[in-house]
Amino acid sequence: MARHTCDTDLAEDVVAEAFTQLLRRGAVVRDPAAWVWRSAFRIADGEMARRRTRATVSIESVREPGCAADLALIEVADVLARLSPMQRAVLTLFECDGWSGADIATEVGSTDQAVRVHALRARRRVAALLRETG
């Protein structure tokens, strides 16, 4: 969730809220793990939209400003923040966590084909954004 929001504090709050909502619903939820996962993404997307901010990493958070690796991480975080919430979720689950398209589709409430389209578009958008900044 922290990769999705690019904000660890927000990610912790979102997960806590998803679990709180699950507890309120009780036995009505058939698959609690999947429900919490989907809810957390929806809550995060709503909160990020409400804040109307792009989640970015600030230069102050970098240990050694000017370090090429740290600056590359800032650039990647900024690019990810410019993707749609679905593209960011799909791309991070595919590329960072190694999930299959079918698993991602189940978790985000979509189809395998739609997930693959989101991933393809996200990769193209990332490449274009990196060329712009490059």
mmCIF file of C-alpha atoms in Angstrom, residues 3-63:
data_model
loop_
_atom_site.group_PDB
_atom_site.id
_atom_site.type_symbol
_atom_site.label_atom_id
_atom_site.label_comp_id
_atom_site.label_asym_id
_atom_site.label_seq_id
_atom_site.Cartn_x
_atom_site.Cartn_y
_atom_site.Cartn_z
ATOM 1 C CA ARG A 3 4.032 1.983 -2.931
ATOM 2 C CA HIS A 4 0.542 2.826 -4.100
ATOM 3 C CA THR A 5 0.222 5.969 -2.005
ATOM 4 C CA CYS A 6 3.928 6.928 -1.898
ATOM 5 C CA ASP A 7 3.184 7.905 1.711
ATOM 6 C CA THR A 8 3.790 5.427 4.530
ATOM 7 C CA ASP A 9 1.654 7.355 7.027
ATOM 8 C CA LEU A 10 -1.287 7.395 4.631
ATOM 9 C CA ALA A 11 -0.772 3.717 3.865
ATOM 10 C CA GLU A 12 -0.918 2.826 7.564
ATOM 11 C CA ASP A 13 -4.076 4.894 8.033
ATOM 12 C CA VAL A 14 -5.719 3.337 4.991
ATOM 13 C CA VAL A 15 -5.019 -0.227 6.111
ATOM 14 C CA ALA A 16 -6.282 0.546 9.609
ATOM 15 C CA GLU A 17 -9.468 2.059 8.161
ATOM 16 C CA ALA A 18 -10.014 -0.961 5.900
ATOM 17 C CA PHE A 19 -9.737 -3.316 8.885
ATOM 18 C CA THR A 20 -12.040 -1.094 10.935
ATOM 19 C CA GLN A 21 -14.656 -1.212 8.196
ATOM 20 C CA LEU A 22 -14.264 -4.985 7.966
ATOM 21 C CA LEU A 23 -14.900 -5.342 11.699
ATOM 22 C CA ARG A 24 -18.052 -3.227 11.362
ATOM 23 C CA ARG A 25 -19.359 -5.469 8.588
ATOM 24 C CA GLY A 26 -18.626 -8.679 10.482
ATOM 25 C CA ALA A 27 -19.715 -12.010 9.022
ATOM 26 C CA VAL A 28 -21.340 -10.378 5.993
ATOM 27 C CA VAL A 29 -17.949 -10.344 4.245
ATOM 28 C CA ARG A 30 -17.270 -13.726 2.618
ATOM 29 C CA ASP A 31 -13.564 -13.256 1.851
ATOM 30 C CA PRO A 32 -12.087 -10.868 4.457
ATOM 31 C CA ALA A 33 -8.558 -10.783 2.999
ATOM 32 C CA ALA A 34 -9.719 -9.881 -0.504
ATOM 33 C CA TRP A 35 -12.263 -7.412 0.868
ATOM 34 C CA VAL A 36 -9.641 -5.589 2.953
ATOM 35 C CA TRP A 37 -7.244 -5.465 0.007
ATOM 36 C CA ARG A 38 -9.793 -3.973 -2.395
ATOM 37 C CA SER A 39 -11.132 -1.610 0.247
ATOM 38 C CA ALA A 40 -7.665 -0.346 1.123
ATOM 39 C CA PHE A 41 -6.996 0.610 -2.509
ATOM 40 C CA ARG A 42 -10.375 2.348 -2.783
ATOM 41 C CA ILE A 43 -9.912 4.199 0.508
ATOM 42 C CA ALA A 44 -6.395 5.275 -0.521
ATOM 43 C CA ASP A 45 -7.582 6.506 -3.907
ATOM 44 C CA GLY A 46 -10.372 8.476 -2.275
ATOM 45 C CA GLU A 47 -8.083 10.012 0.305
ATOM 46 C CA MET A 48 -5.467 10.960 -2.292
ATOM 47 C CA ALA A 49 -8.175 12.579 -4.419
ATOM 48 C CA ARG A 50 -9.558 14.366 -1.366
ATOM 49 C CA ARG A 51 -6.179 15.763 -0.504
ATOM 50 C CA ARG A 52 -5.681 16.748 -4.139
ATOM 51 C CA THR A 53 -2.024 16.102 -3.848
ATOM 52 C CA ARG A 54 0.371 14.047 -5.797
ATOM 53 C CA ALA A 55 2.296 11.696 -3.602
ATOM 54 C CA THR A 56 5.953 12.531 -4.121
ATOM 55 C CA VAL A 57 9.198 12.052 -2.320
ATOM 56 C CA SER A 58 10.780 15.301 -1.244
ATOM 57 C CA ILE A 59 14.451 16.039 -1.697
ATOM 58 C CA GLU A 60 14.703 16.619 2.074
ATOM 59 C CA SER A 61 13.951 12.944 2.694
ATOM 60 C CA VAL A 62 17.036 11.864 0.771
ATOM 61 C CA ARG A 63 20.019 10.962 2.919
#
